[in-house]
Short mmCIF file of C-alpha atoms in Angstrom, two decimals:
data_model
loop_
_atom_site.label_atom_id
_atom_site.label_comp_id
_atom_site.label_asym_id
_atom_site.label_seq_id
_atom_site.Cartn_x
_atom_site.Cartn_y
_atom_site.Cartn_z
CA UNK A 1 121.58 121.63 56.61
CA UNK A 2 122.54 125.13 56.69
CA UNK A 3 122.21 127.35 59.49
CA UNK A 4 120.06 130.06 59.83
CA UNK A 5 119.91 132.84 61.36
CA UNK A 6 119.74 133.36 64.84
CA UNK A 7 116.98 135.88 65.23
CA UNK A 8 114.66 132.86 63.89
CA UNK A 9 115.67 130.57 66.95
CA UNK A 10 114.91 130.84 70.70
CA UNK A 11 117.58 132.78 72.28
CA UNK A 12 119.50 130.95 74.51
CA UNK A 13 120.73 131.47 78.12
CA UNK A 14 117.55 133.69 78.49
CA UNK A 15 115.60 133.79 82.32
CA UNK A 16 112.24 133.91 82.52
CA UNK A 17 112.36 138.15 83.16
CA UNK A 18 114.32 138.43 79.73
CA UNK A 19 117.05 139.25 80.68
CA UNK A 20 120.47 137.07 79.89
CA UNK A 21 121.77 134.82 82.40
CA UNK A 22 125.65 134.46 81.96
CA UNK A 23 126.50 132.16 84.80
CA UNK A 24 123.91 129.72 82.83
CA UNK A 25 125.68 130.49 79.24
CA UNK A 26 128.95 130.03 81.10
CA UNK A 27 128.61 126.75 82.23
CA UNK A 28 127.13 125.81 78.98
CA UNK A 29 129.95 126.43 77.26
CA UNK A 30 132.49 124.87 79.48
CA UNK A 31 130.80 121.98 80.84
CA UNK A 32 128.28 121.08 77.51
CA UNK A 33 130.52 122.03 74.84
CA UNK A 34 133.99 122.00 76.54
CA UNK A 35 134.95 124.92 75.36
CA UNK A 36 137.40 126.59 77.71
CA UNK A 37 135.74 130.61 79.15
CA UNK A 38 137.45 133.02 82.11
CA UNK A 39 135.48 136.15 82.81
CA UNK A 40 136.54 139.30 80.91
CA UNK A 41 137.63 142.58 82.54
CA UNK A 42 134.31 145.04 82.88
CA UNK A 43 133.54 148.27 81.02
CA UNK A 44 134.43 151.20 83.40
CA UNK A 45 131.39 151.94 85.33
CA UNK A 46 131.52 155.35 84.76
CA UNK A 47 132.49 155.66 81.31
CA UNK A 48 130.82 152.15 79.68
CA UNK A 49 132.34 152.79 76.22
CA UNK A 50 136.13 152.46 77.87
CA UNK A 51 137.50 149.25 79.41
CA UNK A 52 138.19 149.36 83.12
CA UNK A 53 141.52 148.16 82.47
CA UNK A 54 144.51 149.80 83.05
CA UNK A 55 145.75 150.63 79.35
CA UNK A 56 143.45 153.87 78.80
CA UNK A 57 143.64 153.29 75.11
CA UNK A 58 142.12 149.69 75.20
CA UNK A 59 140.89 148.50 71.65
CA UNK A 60 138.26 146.02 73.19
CA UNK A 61 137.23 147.58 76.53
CA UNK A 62 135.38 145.20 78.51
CA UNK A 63 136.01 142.30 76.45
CA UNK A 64 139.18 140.84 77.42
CA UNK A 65 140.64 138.99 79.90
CA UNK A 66 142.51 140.46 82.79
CA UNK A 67 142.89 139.00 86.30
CA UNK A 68 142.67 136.49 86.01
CA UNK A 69 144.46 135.78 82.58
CA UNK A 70 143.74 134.15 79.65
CA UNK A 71 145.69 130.77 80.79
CA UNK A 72 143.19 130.48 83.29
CA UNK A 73 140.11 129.94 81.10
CA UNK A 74 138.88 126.22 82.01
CA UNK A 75 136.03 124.02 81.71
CA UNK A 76 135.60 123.38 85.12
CA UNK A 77 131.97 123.72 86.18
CA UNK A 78 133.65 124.76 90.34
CA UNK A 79 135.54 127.46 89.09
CA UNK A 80 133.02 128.72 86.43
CA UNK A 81 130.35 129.23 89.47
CA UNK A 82 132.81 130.47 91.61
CA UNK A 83 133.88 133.58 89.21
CA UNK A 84 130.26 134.68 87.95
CA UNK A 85 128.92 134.05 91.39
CA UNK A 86 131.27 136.59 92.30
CA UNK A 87 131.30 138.60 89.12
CA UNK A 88 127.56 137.96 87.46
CA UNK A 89 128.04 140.88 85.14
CA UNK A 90 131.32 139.95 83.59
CA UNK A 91 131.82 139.30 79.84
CA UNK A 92 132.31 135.36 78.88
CA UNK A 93 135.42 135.08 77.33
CA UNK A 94 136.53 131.93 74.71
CA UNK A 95 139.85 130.68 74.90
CA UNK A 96 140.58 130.24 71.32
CA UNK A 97 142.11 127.29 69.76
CA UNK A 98 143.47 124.14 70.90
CA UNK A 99 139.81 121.65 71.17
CA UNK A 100 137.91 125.04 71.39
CA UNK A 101 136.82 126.96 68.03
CA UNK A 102 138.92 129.53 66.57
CA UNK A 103 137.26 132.59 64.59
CA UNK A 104 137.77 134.45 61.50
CA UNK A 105 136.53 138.33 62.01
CA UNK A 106 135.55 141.48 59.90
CA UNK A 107 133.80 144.49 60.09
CA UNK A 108 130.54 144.23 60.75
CA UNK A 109 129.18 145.63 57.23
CA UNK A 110 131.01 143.86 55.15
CA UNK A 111 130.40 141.00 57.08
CA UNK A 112 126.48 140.95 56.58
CA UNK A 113 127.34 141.02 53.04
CA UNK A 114 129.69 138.06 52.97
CA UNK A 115 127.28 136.05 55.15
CA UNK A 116 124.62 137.13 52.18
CA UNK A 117 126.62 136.08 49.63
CA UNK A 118 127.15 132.69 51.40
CA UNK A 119 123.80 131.99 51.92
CA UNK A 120 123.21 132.32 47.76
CA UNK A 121 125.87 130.13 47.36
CA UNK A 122 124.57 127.48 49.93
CA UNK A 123 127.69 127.29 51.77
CA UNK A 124 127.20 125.78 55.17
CA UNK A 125 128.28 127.91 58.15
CA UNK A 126 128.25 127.35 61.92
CA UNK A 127 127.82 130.09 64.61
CA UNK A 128 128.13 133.58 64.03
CA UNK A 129 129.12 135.81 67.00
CA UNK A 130 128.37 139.81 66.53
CA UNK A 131 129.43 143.02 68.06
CA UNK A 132 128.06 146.04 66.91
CA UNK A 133 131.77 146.64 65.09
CA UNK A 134 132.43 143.00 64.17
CA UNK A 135 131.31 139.68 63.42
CA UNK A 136 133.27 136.69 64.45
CA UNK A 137 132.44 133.09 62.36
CA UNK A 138 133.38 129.94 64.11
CA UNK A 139 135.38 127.57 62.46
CA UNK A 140 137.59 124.67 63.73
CA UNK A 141 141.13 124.97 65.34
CA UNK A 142 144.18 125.38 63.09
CA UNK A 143 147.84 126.22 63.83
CA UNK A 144 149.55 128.80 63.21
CA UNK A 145 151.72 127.04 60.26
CA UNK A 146 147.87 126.24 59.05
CA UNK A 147 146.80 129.63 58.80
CA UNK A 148 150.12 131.11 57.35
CA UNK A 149 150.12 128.57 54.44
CA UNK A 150 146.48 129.21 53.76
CA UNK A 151 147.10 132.86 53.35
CA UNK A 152 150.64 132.67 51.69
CA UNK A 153 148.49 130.89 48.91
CA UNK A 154 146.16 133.69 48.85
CA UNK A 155 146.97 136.89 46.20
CA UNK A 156 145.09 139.52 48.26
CA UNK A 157 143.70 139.21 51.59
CA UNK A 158 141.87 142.42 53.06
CA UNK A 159 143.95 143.47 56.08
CA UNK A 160 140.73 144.03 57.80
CA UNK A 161 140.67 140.29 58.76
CA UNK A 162 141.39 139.07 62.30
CA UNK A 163 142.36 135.84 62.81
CA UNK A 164 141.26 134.57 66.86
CA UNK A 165 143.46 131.09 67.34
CA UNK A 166 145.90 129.64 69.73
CA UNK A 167 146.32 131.75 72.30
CA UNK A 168 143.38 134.33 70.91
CA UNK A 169 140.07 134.97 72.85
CA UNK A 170 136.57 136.17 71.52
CA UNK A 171 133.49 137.54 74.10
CA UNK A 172 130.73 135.42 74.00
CA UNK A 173 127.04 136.04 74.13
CA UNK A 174 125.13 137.47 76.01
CA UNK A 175 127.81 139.48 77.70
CA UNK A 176 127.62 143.36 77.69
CA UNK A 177 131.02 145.23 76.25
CA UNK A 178 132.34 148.28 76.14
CA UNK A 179 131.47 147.79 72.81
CA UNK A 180 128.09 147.21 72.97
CA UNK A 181 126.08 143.77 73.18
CA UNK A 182 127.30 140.68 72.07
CA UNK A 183 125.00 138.45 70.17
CA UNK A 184 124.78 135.49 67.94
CA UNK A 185 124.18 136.53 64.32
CA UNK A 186 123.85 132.52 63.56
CA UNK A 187 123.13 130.55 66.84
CA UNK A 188 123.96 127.17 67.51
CA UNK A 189 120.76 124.92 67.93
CA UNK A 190 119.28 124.60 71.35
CA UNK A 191 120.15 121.64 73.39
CA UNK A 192 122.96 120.13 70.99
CA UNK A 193 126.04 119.22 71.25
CA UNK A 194 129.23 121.36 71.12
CA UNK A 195 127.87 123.29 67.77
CA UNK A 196 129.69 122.21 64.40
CA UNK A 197 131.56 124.19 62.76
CA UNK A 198 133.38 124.34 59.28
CA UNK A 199 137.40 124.03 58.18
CA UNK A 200 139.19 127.76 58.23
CA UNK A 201 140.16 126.74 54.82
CA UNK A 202 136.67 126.70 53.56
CA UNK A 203 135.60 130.09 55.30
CA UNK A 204 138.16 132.19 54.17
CA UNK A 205 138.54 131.08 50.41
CA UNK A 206 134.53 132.10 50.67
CA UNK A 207 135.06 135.64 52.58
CA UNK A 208 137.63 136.65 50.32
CA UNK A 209 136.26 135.63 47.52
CA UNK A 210 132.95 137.14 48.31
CA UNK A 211 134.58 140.37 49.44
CA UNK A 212 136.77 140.90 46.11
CA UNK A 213 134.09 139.67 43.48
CA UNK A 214 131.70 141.72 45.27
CA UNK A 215 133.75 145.04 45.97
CA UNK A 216 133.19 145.60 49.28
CA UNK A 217 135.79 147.47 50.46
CA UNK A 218 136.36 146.41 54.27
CA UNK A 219 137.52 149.45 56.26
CA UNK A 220 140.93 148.71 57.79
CA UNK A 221 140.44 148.42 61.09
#
């Protein structure tokens, strides 16, 4: 069964006001799905569209990790309560790889193209995660000796491609970025278990594929 997308499902982590509750989405991931989160550094309160780290030319502002680092993420349902109840507005950040998903990420544009061109083909795809710049597809962990042979095989892959795995991290919805929301473009289903989600191998033969046959040309950034 393919999924759909995830403006046709109930969102999830939502209170009854409306508005997201990442403490709850949090602890979802970590203790449900065992997927390994740390809270992200915040946008600067006075500028929102620059990260309140210290590197004034941040790429991602507001949705990295910081203090504490990434080697800190956990699963731990203590510590998870302990950081949002202390930082309710931070972004959920994924530790990437090892039992956690990785992602494969490209401009957003192109992107809703791909995922359109997957859908025709029936190709079955797991969570999507979007930022208004870039979507993020879920697939399942590789190594880096994985990954290089898959795209030493490959004649042209567009350097617009990000690859998030061991020791990579990805904000999660619903935090708030310095980049604007996050969201799920495909959600997982309500209630399951940790989400499925398909071989690296399988999602980028399809993306590329889809993005040369197709034409898009995928800015390169």
């Amino acid at each position: 069964m393919r999924e759909i997308p995830g403006r046709r499902r109930r969102l999830l982590f939502q209170r009854g006001d409306g508005r997201p509750e990442l403490i709850g989405a949090a602890l979802t991931y970590a203790t449900e799905w065992q997927w390994p989160v740390l809270p992200g550094v915040t946008a600067d309160p006075q500028r929102p569209d620059r990260c309140a780290c210290p590197d004034p030319e941040c790429t991602v502002p507001g949705a990295h990790p910081f203090d504490p680092g990434l080697l800190a993420a956990t699963t731990d349902a203590r510590m998870v309560r302990w950081w949002w109840g202390n930082r309710p507005t931070a972004p959920i950040v994924l530790a990437t790889g090892g039992k956690a998903p990785c992602a494969v990420s490209l401009p957003a544009v192109p992107a809703a193209r791909a995922l359109r061109a997957l859908d025709r083909t029936g190709m079955r795809l797991g969570p999507v995660v979007a930022s208004p710049s870039r979507w993020a597809i879920l697939v399942k962990p590789y190594s880096l000796e994985q990954l290089g042979e898959l795209l030493y095989a490959k004649d042209f892959v567009p350097g617009s491609l990000r690859f998030h795995g061991e020791g990579g991290y990805l904000a999660l919805p619903p935090s708030e970025t310095g980049q604007g929301e996050i969201r799920w473009e495909r959600a997982p289903l309500p209630g399951s278990a940790s989400p499925w989600v398909p071989d690296v191998e399988a999602v980028v033969d399809a993306v590329v594929d889809v993005l040369t046959r197709t034409g898009v040309s995928a800015p390169e950034f």
